[in-house]
Amino acid sequence: MSLEPEIFQQLLETVRRFVKERLVPLEAEVSRSDRVPGGVKQEMRELGFFGLSIPQEFGGLGLTMEEEVRVTFELGRTSPAFRSVFGTNNGIGSQGIVMDGTDEQKRHYLPRLATGDIISSFALTEPEAGSDAASLRTTARREGEFYILNGTKRFITNAPYADLFTVFARTESASRPEGVVTAFLIDARTPGLSLGKIDRKMGQSGSHTCDVIFEDCKVPASAVLGGTEGQGFKTAMKVLDRGRLHISALCVGMAERLIAYSLSYAMQRKQFGQPIAEFQLIQAMLADSRAETYAAKCMVLETARGKDRGDNVSTDAACCKMFASEMVGRVADRAVQIHGGAGYMEEYGIERAYRDVRLFRIYEGTTQIHQILIARNMIKEALAAA
Ligand code: COS
């Protein structure tokens, strides 16, 4: 259900102001301390940021996909570490429940996820299963009314703060010797669940990942997401379809900001007696960045509208993620170049953005996975039409 247009405009305005006045001034401090201040997290709770995409009947704002990407364009105008604070509650940490959870699971978890009272994480990736998500090795052995989980999950965003994990594990199956993938909702305090040390990363300081380790971790049968074994892989793929659109919107927002900074710098920085913005080689970089960002923005909006209409947007969401994440990489590279020496210095924040955006080409599916996915779907569609 979409919001009234005026209410949505007010929300956009609030997000825009919060990003500009509250978050942007904190960026350098968050980067240095590798920590988002607790007070800011609380303000995000009060503003309803944890429940943007959770249905209104469970206490969220229930934004449509188009509304969500438009809000995300604004959130992209600051360090991605801030969005990460509530990113998993809106995205990969909650959408499995929204899409495939039982009524009981929705009632139990979604209201607290929407308020940010609990934090959720999505535990799919493993040391030996990244792009090949279906090859995961974590097992969940059924014992009466319980399952016993064993295995390790890797690079799990927000795991150090999570209260709830959506965990993908292999359960036994009569029809498949290798078993089937089943999703579980697991309380972080369950005995047998422990965390590894926080990973040190190239960028995105203030947002944290770590291993999640299961050693004879016993959970009740009611923890199976949706109550049915073997549905986990499809749930993961559906959640990622949505997540990929969200990340694409974030890339657009970051690119728009980098262009604004580059243009402003180029108009005031003088060399050879004139602002460097007057030089055609600088103009070419600005123009390429602007055109590519505009293309990505149109793609994201159009795909989001398709998703809201109920279309299957798997292929288009993959196109968006591939194009937008590669695009913001190029825009960030040009932003460093336009800023010259200043672009390489910490003080200006451009080098930080350059490092931050590098992740977008990797997580929630690499560019190469998207190329494969897009081409495979093209072939499938052609065969179906033949
Ligand atoms: N929505 C619903 N169902 C989907 C789906 C989607 N988007 N994508 C696949 N499925 C279903 C398929 O229809 C198929 O169902 P059936 O068994 O009933 O036919 C099943 O899931 C398996 O699909 P597929 O054969 O395409 O799986 P593959 O193992 O070949 O893997 C890729 C497909 C490589 C695309 C997948 O593993 C992937 O996306 N990998 C990247 C994972 C990733 O993003 N990791 C990042 C970490 S998460 S932050």
GROMACS .gro file of C-alpha atoms and ligand atoms in nm:
model
  435
    1MET     CA    1   0.000   0.000   0.000
    2SER     CA    2   0.151   0.334  -0.099
    3LEU     CA    3   0.151   0.641   0.127
    4GLU     CA    4  -0.059   0.950   0.056
    5PRO     CA    5   0.147   1.164  -0.186
    6GLU     CA    6   0.180   1.453   0.064
    7ILE     CA    7   0.287   1.216   0.343
    8PHE     CA    8   0.543   1.058   0.114
    9GLN     CA    9   0.677   1.403   0.015
   10GLN     CA   10   0.711   1.489   0.384
   11LEU     CA   11   0.900   1.164   0.442
   12LEU     CA   12   1.136   1.239   0.152
   13GLU     CA   13   1.193   1.589   0.288
   14THR     CA   14   1.264   1.453   0.637
   15VAL     CA   15   1.514   1.199   0.503
   16ARG     CA   16   1.680   1.463   0.284
   17ARG     CA   17   1.717   1.703   0.578
   18PHE     CA   18   1.835   1.432   0.821
   19VAL     CA   19   2.098   1.314   0.573
   20LYS     CA   20   2.226   1.665   0.500
   21GLU     CA   21   2.210   1.821   0.844
   22ARG     CA   22   2.266   1.529   1.078
   23LEU     CA   23   2.454   1.251   0.895
   24VAL     CA   24   2.687   1.425   0.648
   25PRO     CA   25   2.857   1.629   0.926
   26LEU     CA   26   2.929   1.304   1.114
   27GLU     CA   27   3.087   1.116   0.823
   28ALA     CA   28   3.452   1.184   0.905
   29GLU     CA   29   3.402   1.095   1.272
   30VAL     CA   30   3.222   0.769   1.185
   31SER     CA   31   3.501   0.680   0.946
   32ARG     CA   32   3.772   0.751   1.205
   33SER     CA   33   3.600   0.585   1.499
   34ASP     CA   34   3.449   0.301   1.289
   35ARG     CA   35   3.128   0.352   1.482
   36VAL     CA   36   2.786   0.510   1.424
   37PRO     CA   37   2.696   0.697   1.746
   38GLY     CA   38   2.418   0.539   1.953
   39GLY     CA   39   2.227   0.869   1.960
   40VAL     CA   40   2.200   0.872   1.581
   41LYS     CA   41   2.071   0.514   1.580
   42GLN     CA   42   1.803   0.619   1.828
   43GLU     CA   43   1.702   0.915   1.609
   44MET     CA   44   1.674   0.674   1.314
   45ARG     CA   45   1.440   0.458   1.523
   46GLU     CA   46   1.226   0.757   1.610
   47LEU     CA   47   1.207   0.860   1.244
   48GLY     CA   48   1.075   0.515   1.150
   49PHE     CA   49   1.376   0.423   0.933
   50PHE     CA   50   1.384   0.062   1.054
   51GLY     CA   51   1.039  -0.012   0.917
   52LEU     CA   52   1.041   0.162   0.579
   53SER     CA   53   0.962  -0.156   0.386
   54ILE     CA   54   0.773  -0.350   0.653
   55PRO     CA   55   0.394  -0.360   0.591
   56GLN     CA   56   0.185  -0.107   0.781
   57GLU     CA   57  -0.021  -0.380   0.951
   58PHE     CA   58   0.301  -0.481   1.131
   59GLY     CA   59   0.397  -0.128   1.230
   60GLY     CA   60   0.615  -0.030   0.936
   61LEU     CA   61   0.563   0.239   0.672
   62GLY     CA   62   0.497  -0.023   0.405
   63LEU     CA   63   0.663   0.172   0.125
   64THR     CA   64   0.611   0.047  -0.228
   65MET     CA   65   0.927  -0.047  -0.417
   66GLU     CA   66   0.915   0.281  -0.606
   67GLU     CA   67   0.883   0.476  -0.284
   68GLU     CA   68   1.161   0.273  -0.127
   69VAL     CA   69   1.406   0.343  -0.411
   70ARG     CA   70   1.321   0.713  -0.403
   71VAL     CA   71   1.398   0.724  -0.029
   72THR     CA   72   1.714   0.526  -0.097
   73PHE     CA   73   1.834   0.781  -0.357
   74GLU     CA   74   1.837   1.027  -0.064
   75LEU     CA   75   2.008   0.785   0.174
   76GLY     CA   76   2.279   0.736  -0.088
   77ARG     CA   77   2.386   1.095  -0.033
   78THR     CA   78   2.582   1.004   0.278
   79SER     CA   79   2.821   0.730   0.394
   80PRO     CA   80   2.662   0.389   0.337
   81ALA     CA   81   2.747   0.292   0.696
   82PHE     CA   82   2.446   0.496   0.811
   83ARG     CA   83   2.204   0.307   0.586
   84SER     CA   84   2.355  -0.019   0.705
   85VAL     CA   85   2.230   0.051   1.058
   86PHE     CA   86   1.872  -0.012   0.946
   87GLY     CA   87   1.944  -0.167   0.604
   88THR     CA   88   1.911  -0.531   0.706
   89ASN     CA   89   1.587  -0.470   0.901
   90ASN     CA   90   1.430  -0.327   0.586
   91GLY     CA   91   1.596  -0.555   0.337
   92ILE     CA   92   1.756  -0.895   0.347
   93GLY     CA   93   1.701  -0.940   0.723
   94SER     CA   94   1.323  -0.896   0.719
   95GLN     CA   95   1.197  -0.958   0.367
   96GLY     CA   96   1.221  -1.338   0.396
   97ILE     CA   97   0.964  -1.313   0.676
   98VAL     CA   98   0.750  -1.061   0.486
   99MET     CA   99   0.749  -1.278   0.173
  100ASP     CA  100   0.741  -1.633   0.306
  101GLY     CA  101   0.693  -1.624   0.685
  102THR     CA  102   0.395  -1.784   0.858
  103ASP     CA  103   0.135  -1.549   1.009
  104GLU     CA  104   0.271  -1.633   1.351
  105GLN     CA  105   0.631  -1.550   1.245
  106LYS     CA  106   0.518  -1.221   1.092
  107ARG     CA  107   0.327  -1.122   1.406
  108HIS     CA  108   0.614  -1.226   1.629
  109TYR     CA  109   0.904  -1.055   1.452
  110LEU     CA  110   0.792  -0.782   1.212
  111PRO     CA  111   0.659  -0.526   1.463
  112ARG     CA  112   0.986  -0.532   1.659
  113LEU     CA  113   1.194  -0.519   1.340
  114ALA     CA  114   0.990  -0.219   1.223
  115THR     CA  115   1.066  -0.022   1.540
  116GLY     CA  116   1.431  -0.126   1.547
  117ASP     CA  117   1.385  -0.295   1.886
  118ILE     CA  118   1.552  -0.596   1.732
  119ILE     CA  119   1.813  -0.610   1.456
  120SER     CA  120   1.812  -0.883   1.195
  121SER     CA  121   2.077  -1.032   0.968
  122PHE     CA  122   2.076  -1.254   0.660
  123ALA     CA  123   2.312  -1.550   0.693
  124LEU     CA  124   2.357  -1.712   0.352
  125THR     CA  125   2.726  -1.676   0.255
  126GLU     CA  126   2.977  -1.931   0.385
  127PRO     CA  127   3.355  -1.978   0.359
  128GLU     CA  128   3.297  -2.214   0.063
  129ALA     CA  129   2.965  -2.083  -0.069
  130GLY     CA  130   2.943  -1.726  -0.200
  131SER     CA  131   2.835  -1.682  -0.561
  132ASP     CA  132   2.739  -2.049  -0.568
  133ALA     CA  133   2.487  -1.995  -0.294
  134ALA     CA  134   2.316  -2.331  -0.351
  135SER     CA  135   2.634  -2.518  -0.250
  136LEU     CA  136   2.611  -2.417   0.115
  137ARG     CA  137   2.736  -2.668   0.370
  138THR     CA  138   2.572  -2.563   0.695
  139THR     CA  139   2.350  -2.851   0.802
  140ALA     CA  140   2.031  -2.869   1.006
  141ARG     CA  141   1.966  -3.223   1.128
  142ARG     CA  142   1.614  -3.299   1.242
  143GLU     CA  143   1.581  -3.454   1.590
  144GLY     CA  144   1.219  -3.491   1.695
  145GLU     CA  145   1.071  -3.145   1.738
  146PHE     CA  146   1.413  -2.978   1.697
  147TYR     CA  147   1.687  -2.915   1.441
  148ILE     CA  148   2.057  -2.920   1.522
  149LEU     CA  149   2.262  -2.674   1.315
  150ASN     CA  150   2.633  -2.699   1.237
  151GLY     CA  151   2.838  -2.476   1.007
  152THR     CA  152   2.986  -2.130   0.958
  153LYS     CA  153   2.843  -1.824   0.787
  154ARG     CA  154   3.083  -1.556   0.662
  155PHE     CA  155   3.085  -1.173   0.611
  156ILE     CA  156   2.740  -1.138   0.768
  157THR     CA  157   2.637  -0.771   0.775
  158ASN     CA  158   2.517  -0.646   1.115
  159ALA     CA  159   2.587  -0.987   1.274
  160PRO     CA  160   2.771  -0.824   1.569
  161TYR     CA  161   2.445  -0.645   1.667
  162ALA     CA  162   2.186  -0.891   1.542
  163ASP     CA  163   1.915  -1.031   1.765
  164LEU     CA  164   1.771  -1.244   1.488
  165PHE     CA  165   1.931  -1.433   1.200
  166THR     CA  166   1.767  -1.573   0.887
  167VAL     CA  167   1.995  -1.874   0.840
  168PHE     CA  168   2.009  -2.093   0.531
  169ALA     CA  169   2.103  -2.455   0.599
  170ARG     CA  170   2.082  -2.792   0.431
  171THR     CA  171   1.814  -3.030   0.561
  172GLU     CA  172   1.775  -3.396   0.469
  173SER     CA  173   1.546  -3.487   0.183
  174ALA     CA  174   1.407  -3.822   0.068
  175SER     CA  175   1.430  -3.714  -0.296
  176ARG     CA  176   1.772  -3.544  -0.300
  177PRO     CA  177   2.084  -3.708  -0.155
  178GLU     CA  178   2.254  -3.368  -0.110
  179GLY     CA  179   1.954  -3.241   0.088
  180VAL     CA  180   1.755  -2.922   0.033
  181VAL     CA  181   1.806  -2.562   0.148
  182THR     CA  182   1.581  -2.456   0.433
  183ALA     CA  183   1.563  -2.113   0.598
  184PHE     CA  184   1.553  -2.079   0.978
  185LEU     CA  185   1.475  -1.783   1.205
  186ILE     CA  186   1.725  -1.807   1.488
  187ASP     CA  187   1.756  -1.598   1.801
  188ALA     CA  188   2.115  -1.472   1.841
  189ARG     CA  189   2.122  -1.588   2.204
  190THR     CA  190   2.058  -1.953   2.119
  191PRO     CA  191   2.323  -2.176   2.280
  192GLY     CA  192   2.560  -2.311   2.014
  193LEU     CA  193   2.553  -1.986   1.813
  194SER     CA  194   2.866  -1.771   1.842
  195LEU     CA  195   3.026  -1.483   1.654
  196GLY     CA  196   3.371  -1.446   1.503
  197LYS     CA  197   3.581  -1.131   1.533
  198ILE     CA  198   3.467  -0.822   1.346
  199ASP     CA  199   3.615  -0.813   0.993
  200ARG     CA  200   3.847  -0.529   0.895
  201LYS     CA  201   3.739  -0.398   0.554
  202MET     CA  202   3.854  -0.177   0.266
  203GLY     CA  203   3.575   0.074   0.327
  204GLN     CA  204   3.231   0.132   0.478
  205SER     CA  205   3.378   0.199   0.824
  206GLY     CA  206   3.106   0.199   1.087
  207SER     CA  207   2.924  -0.093   0.924
  208HIS     CA  208   3.030  -0.430   1.052
  209THR     CA  209   3.040  -0.791   0.943
  210CYS     CA  210   3.162  -1.109   1.111
  211ASP     CA  211   3.136  -1.488   1.100
  212VAL     CA  212   2.837  -1.660   1.260
  213ILE     CA  213   2.925  -2.006   1.388
  214PHE     CA  214   2.682  -2.288   1.466
  215GLU     CA  215   2.802  -2.574   1.684
  216ASP     CA  216   2.525  -2.817   1.770
  217CYS     CA  217   2.289  -2.522   1.783
  218LYS     CA  218   1.947  -2.656   1.874
  219VAL     CA  219   1.637  -2.474   1.749
  220PRO     CA  220   1.269  -2.570   1.761
  221ALA     CA  221   1.095  -2.693   1.444
  222SER     CA  222   0.886  -2.374   1.458
  223ALA     CA  223   1.203  -2.183   1.356
  224VAL     CA  224   1.167  -2.303   0.995
  225LEU     CA  225   1.079  -1.994   0.790
  226GLY     CA  226   0.735  -2.046   0.641
  227GLY     CA  227   0.709  -2.381   0.820
  228THR     CA  228   0.820  -2.580   0.513
  229GLU     CA  229   1.158  -2.739   0.444
  230GLY     CA  230   1.325  -2.697   0.107
  231GLN     CA  231   1.194  -2.347   0.031
  232GLY     CA  232   1.507  -2.165   0.151
  233PHE     CA  233   1.687  -2.118  -0.179
  234LYS     CA  234   1.384  -1.964  -0.347
  235THR     CA  235   1.327  -1.737  -0.048
  236ALA     CA  236   1.691  -1.625  -0.065
  237MET     CA  237   1.666  -1.552  -0.438
  238LYS     CA  238   1.343  -1.353  -0.397
  239VAL     CA  239   1.493  -1.153  -0.110
  240LEU     CA  240   1.802  -1.082  -0.321
  241ASP     CA  241   1.592  -0.968  -0.621
  242ARG     CA  242   1.451  -0.699  -0.400
  243GLY     CA  243   1.779  -0.625  -0.223
  244ARG     CA  244   1.954  -0.576  -0.556
  245LEU     CA  245   1.712  -0.302  -0.655
  246HIS     CA  246   1.765  -0.130  -0.323
  247ILE     CA  247   2.145  -0.140  -0.363
  248SER     CA  248   2.108  -0.004  -0.718
  249ALA     CA  249   1.916   0.295  -0.579
  250LEU     CA  250   2.189   0.351  -0.322
  251CYS     CA  251   2.446   0.356  -0.604
  252VAL     CA  252   2.242   0.622  -0.786
  253GLY     CA  253   2.225   0.842  -0.475
  254MET     CA  254   2.598   0.812  -0.415
  255ALA     CA  255   2.674   0.892  -0.778
  256GLU     CA  256   2.452   1.203  -0.768
  257ARG     CA  257   2.634   1.329  -0.464
  258LEU     CA  258   2.979   1.261  -0.612
  259ILE     CA  259   2.878   1.450  -0.926
  260ALA     CA  260   2.755   1.746  -0.718
  261TYR     CA  261   3.088   1.755  -0.530
  262SER     CA  262   3.289   1.717  -0.851
  263LEU     CA  263   3.099   1.994  -1.028
  264SER     CA  264   3.129   2.232  -0.736
  265TYR     CA  265   3.503   2.163  -0.703
  266ALA     CA  266   3.559   2.199  -1.077
  267MET     CA  267   3.379   2.536  -1.081
  268GLN     CA  268   3.589   2.687  -0.803
  269ARG     CA  269   3.928   2.523  -0.860
  270LYS     CA  270   4.136   2.739  -1.095
  271GLN     CA  271   4.425   2.621  -1.310
  272PHE     CA  272   4.583   2.787  -1.614
  273GLY     CA  273   4.392   3.100  -1.513
  274GLN     CA  274   4.039   2.960  -1.519
  275PRO     CA  275   3.807   2.721  -1.335
  276ILE     CA  276   3.889   2.365  -1.440
  277ALA     CA  277   3.517   2.319  -1.523
  278GLU     CA  278   3.589   2.526  -1.835
  279PHE     CA  279   3.822   2.257  -1.968
  280GLN     CA  280   3.659   2.015  -2.207
  281LEU     CA  281   3.843   1.710  -2.070
  282ILE     CA  282   3.692   1.781  -1.727
  283GLN     CA  283   3.354   1.847  -1.888
  284ALA     CA  284   3.369   1.508  -2.059
  285MET     CA  285   3.409   1.337  -1.721
  286LEU     CA  286   3.122   1.537  -1.570
  287ALA     CA  287   2.896   1.468  -1.867
  288ASP     CA  288   2.970   1.095  -1.875
  289SER     CA  289   2.898   1.070  -1.503
  290ARG     CA  290   2.574   1.262  -1.536
  291ALA     CA  291   2.446   1.057  -1.830
  292GLU     CA  292   2.533   0.722  -1.672
  293THR     CA  293   2.373   0.817  -1.341
  294TYR     CA  294   2.060   0.931  -1.519
  295ALA     CA  295   2.045   0.601  -1.709
  296ALA     CA  296   2.079   0.402  -1.386
  297LYS     CA  297   1.814   0.614  -1.214
  298CYS     CA  298   1.564   0.554  -1.496
  299MET     CA  299   1.635   0.180  -1.489
  300VAL     CA  300   1.587   0.160  -1.113
  301LEU     CA  301   1.262   0.357  -1.116
  302GLU     CA  302   1.118   0.161  -1.407
  303THR     CA  303   1.209  -0.176  -1.253
  304ALA     CA  304   1.070  -0.070  -0.915
  305ARG     CA  305   0.741   0.026  -1.082
  306GLY     CA  306   0.735  -0.313  -1.255
  307LYS     CA  307   0.786  -0.485  -0.921
  308ASP     CA  308   0.497  -0.285  -0.773
  309ARG     CA  309   0.277  -0.398  -1.063
  310GLY     CA  310   0.363  -0.759  -0.977
  311ASP     CA  311   0.586  -0.825  -1.280
  312ASN     CA  312   0.872  -1.073  -1.256
  313VAL     CA  313   1.167  -0.832  -1.241
  314SER     CA  314   1.449  -1.079  -1.165
  315THR     CA  315   1.630  -1.006  -1.491
  316ASP     CA  316   1.576  -0.632  -1.477
  317ALA     CA  317   1.681  -0.613  -1.110
  318ALA     CA  318   2.002  -0.794  -1.207
  319CYS     CA  319   2.051  -0.544  -1.494
  320CYS     CA  320   2.003  -0.257  -1.247
  321LYS     CA  321   2.248  -0.398  -0.993
  322MET     CA  322   2.509  -0.472  -1.257
  323PHE     CA  323   2.481  -0.136  -1.431
  324ALA     CA  324   2.435   0.089  -1.126
  325SER     CA  325   2.717  -0.063  -0.920
  326GLU     CA  326   2.962  -0.051  -1.211
  327MET     CA  327   2.842   0.301  -1.292
  328VAL     CA  328   2.903   0.436  -0.941
  329GLY     CA  329   3.251   0.281  -0.953
  330ARG     CA  330   3.328   0.483  -1.266
  331VAL     CA  331   3.170   0.799  -1.124
  332ALA     CA  332   3.376   0.768  -0.803
  333ASP     CA  333   3.691   0.712  -1.006
  334ARG     CA  334   3.621   1.026  -1.212
  335ALA     CA  335   3.541   1.220  -0.893
  336VAL     CA  336   3.889   1.136  -0.761
  337GLN     CA  337   4.038   1.241  -1.095
  338ILE     CA  338   3.850   1.572  -1.110
  339HIS     CA  339   3.957   1.651  -0.753
  340GLY     CA  340   4.318   1.564  -0.844
  341GLY     CA  341   4.547   1.553  -0.538
  342ALA     CA  342   4.256   1.657  -0.317
  343GLY     CA  343   4.064   1.350  -0.435
  344TYR     CA  344   4.335   1.130  -0.290
  345MET     CA  345   4.340   1.304   0.050
  346GLU     CA  346   4.129   1.183   0.338
  347GLU     CA  347   4.014   1.534   0.431
  348TYR     CA  348   3.791   1.577   0.125
  349GLY     CA  349   3.601   1.249   0.170
  350ILE     CA  350   3.622   1.156  -0.199
  351GLU     CA  351   3.874   0.877  -0.144
  352ARG     CA  352   3.644   0.738   0.125
  353ALA     CA  353   3.351   0.723  -0.117
  354TYR     CA  354   3.578   0.561  -0.376
  355ARG     CA  355   3.656   0.282  -0.129
  356ASP     CA  356   3.297   0.259  -0.002
  357VAL     CA  357   3.140   0.208  -0.343
  358ARG     CA  358   3.374  -0.077  -0.433
  359LEU     CA  359   3.162  -0.315  -0.229
  360PHE     CA  360   2.852  -0.259  -0.443
  361ARG     CA  361   2.999  -0.458  -0.732
  362ILE     CA  362   3.046  -0.754  -0.499
  363TYR     CA  363   2.778  -0.802  -0.234
  364GLU     CA  364   2.421  -0.923  -0.294
  365GLY     CA  365   2.560  -1.082  -0.613
  366THR     CA  366   2.875  -0.990  -0.806
  367THR     CA  367   2.865  -0.824  -1.148
  368GLN     CA  368   2.972  -1.156  -1.299
  369ILE     CA  369   2.682  -1.343  -1.132
  370HIS     CA  370   2.445  -1.083  -1.273
  371GLN     CA  371   2.588  -1.122  -1.623
  372ILE     CA  372   2.529  -1.497  -1.598
  373LEU     CA  373   2.182  -1.455  -1.452
  374ILE     CA  374   2.073  -1.204  -1.719
  375ALA     CA  375   2.203  -1.414  -2.008
  376ARG     CA  376   2.056  -1.736  -1.865
  377ASN     CA  377   1.716  -1.575  -1.830
  378MET     CA  378   1.737  -1.440  -2.186
  379ILE     CA  379   1.802  -1.790  -2.318
  380LYS     CA  380   1.522  -1.937  -2.102
  381GLU     CA  381   1.274  -1.676  -2.228
  382ALA     CA  382   1.376  -1.736  -2.590
  383LEU     CA  383   1.332  -2.112  -2.549
  384ALA     CA  384   0.994  -2.064  -2.383
  385ALA     CA  385   0.880  -1.838  -2.667
  386ALA     CA  386   1.001  -2.079  -2.941
  387COS     N1  387   1.288  -1.601  -0.752
  387COS     C1  388   1.225  -1.718  -0.724
  387COS     N2  389   1.282  -1.840  -0.747
  387COS     C2  390   1.405  -1.843  -0.801
  387COS     C3  391   1.476  -1.725  -0.832
  387COS     C4  392   1.412  -1.600  -0.807
  387COS     N3  393   1.473  -1.485  -0.833
  387COS     N4  394   1.596  -1.757  -0.883
  387COS     C5  395   1.601  -1.892  -0.885
  387COS     N5  396   1.485  -1.943  -0.834
  387COS     C6  397   1.449  -2.084  -0.821
  387COS     C7  398   1.454  -2.150  -0.957
  387COS     O1  399   1.331  -2.136  -1.023
  387COS     C8  400   1.483  -2.294  -0.923
  387COS     O2  401   1.363  -2.356  -0.880
  387COS     P1  402   1.329  -2.509  -0.920
  387COS     O3  403   1.434  -2.592  -0.851
  387COS     O4  404   1.191  -2.528  -0.866
  387COS     O5  405   1.339  -2.515  -1.070
  387COS     C9  406   1.575  -2.282  -0.800
  387COS     O6  407   1.548  -2.152  -0.744
  387COS    C10  408   1.721  -2.294  -0.835
  387COS     O7  409   1.753  -2.194  -0.928
  387COS     P2  410   1.881  -2.201  -1.023
  387COS     O8  411   1.885  -2.333  -1.094
  387COS     O9  412   1.882  -2.078  -1.108
  387COS    O10  413   2.001  -2.197  -0.917
  387COS     P3  414   2.159  -2.198  -0.935
  387COS    O11  415   2.215  -2.281  -0.829
  387COS    O12  416   2.196  -2.227  -1.077
  387COS    O13  417   2.206  -2.049  -0.896
  387COS    C11  418   2.257  -1.816  -0.908
  387COS    C12  419   2.166  -1.934  -0.949
  387COS    C13  420   2.403  -1.834  -0.946
  387COS    C14  421   2.200  -1.703  -0.988
  387COS    C15  422   2.242  -1.794  -0.757
  387COS    O14  423   2.314  -1.891  -0.686
  387COS    C16  424   2.286  -1.657  -0.712
  387COS    O15  425   2.212  -1.560  -0.721
  387COS     N6  426   2.408  -1.648  -0.658
  387COS    C17  427   2.457  -1.527  -0.599
  387COS    C18  428   2.428  -1.530  -0.455
  387COS    C19  429   2.456  -1.400  -0.393
  387COS    O16  430   2.401  -1.298  -0.431
  387COS     N7  431   2.542  -1.402  -0.291
  387COS    C20  432   2.574  -1.283  -0.222
  387COS    C21  433   2.560  -1.306  -0.077
  387COS     S1  434   2.410  -1.268  -0.013
  387COS     S2  435   2.442  -1.087   0.062
   0.00000   0.00000   0.00000
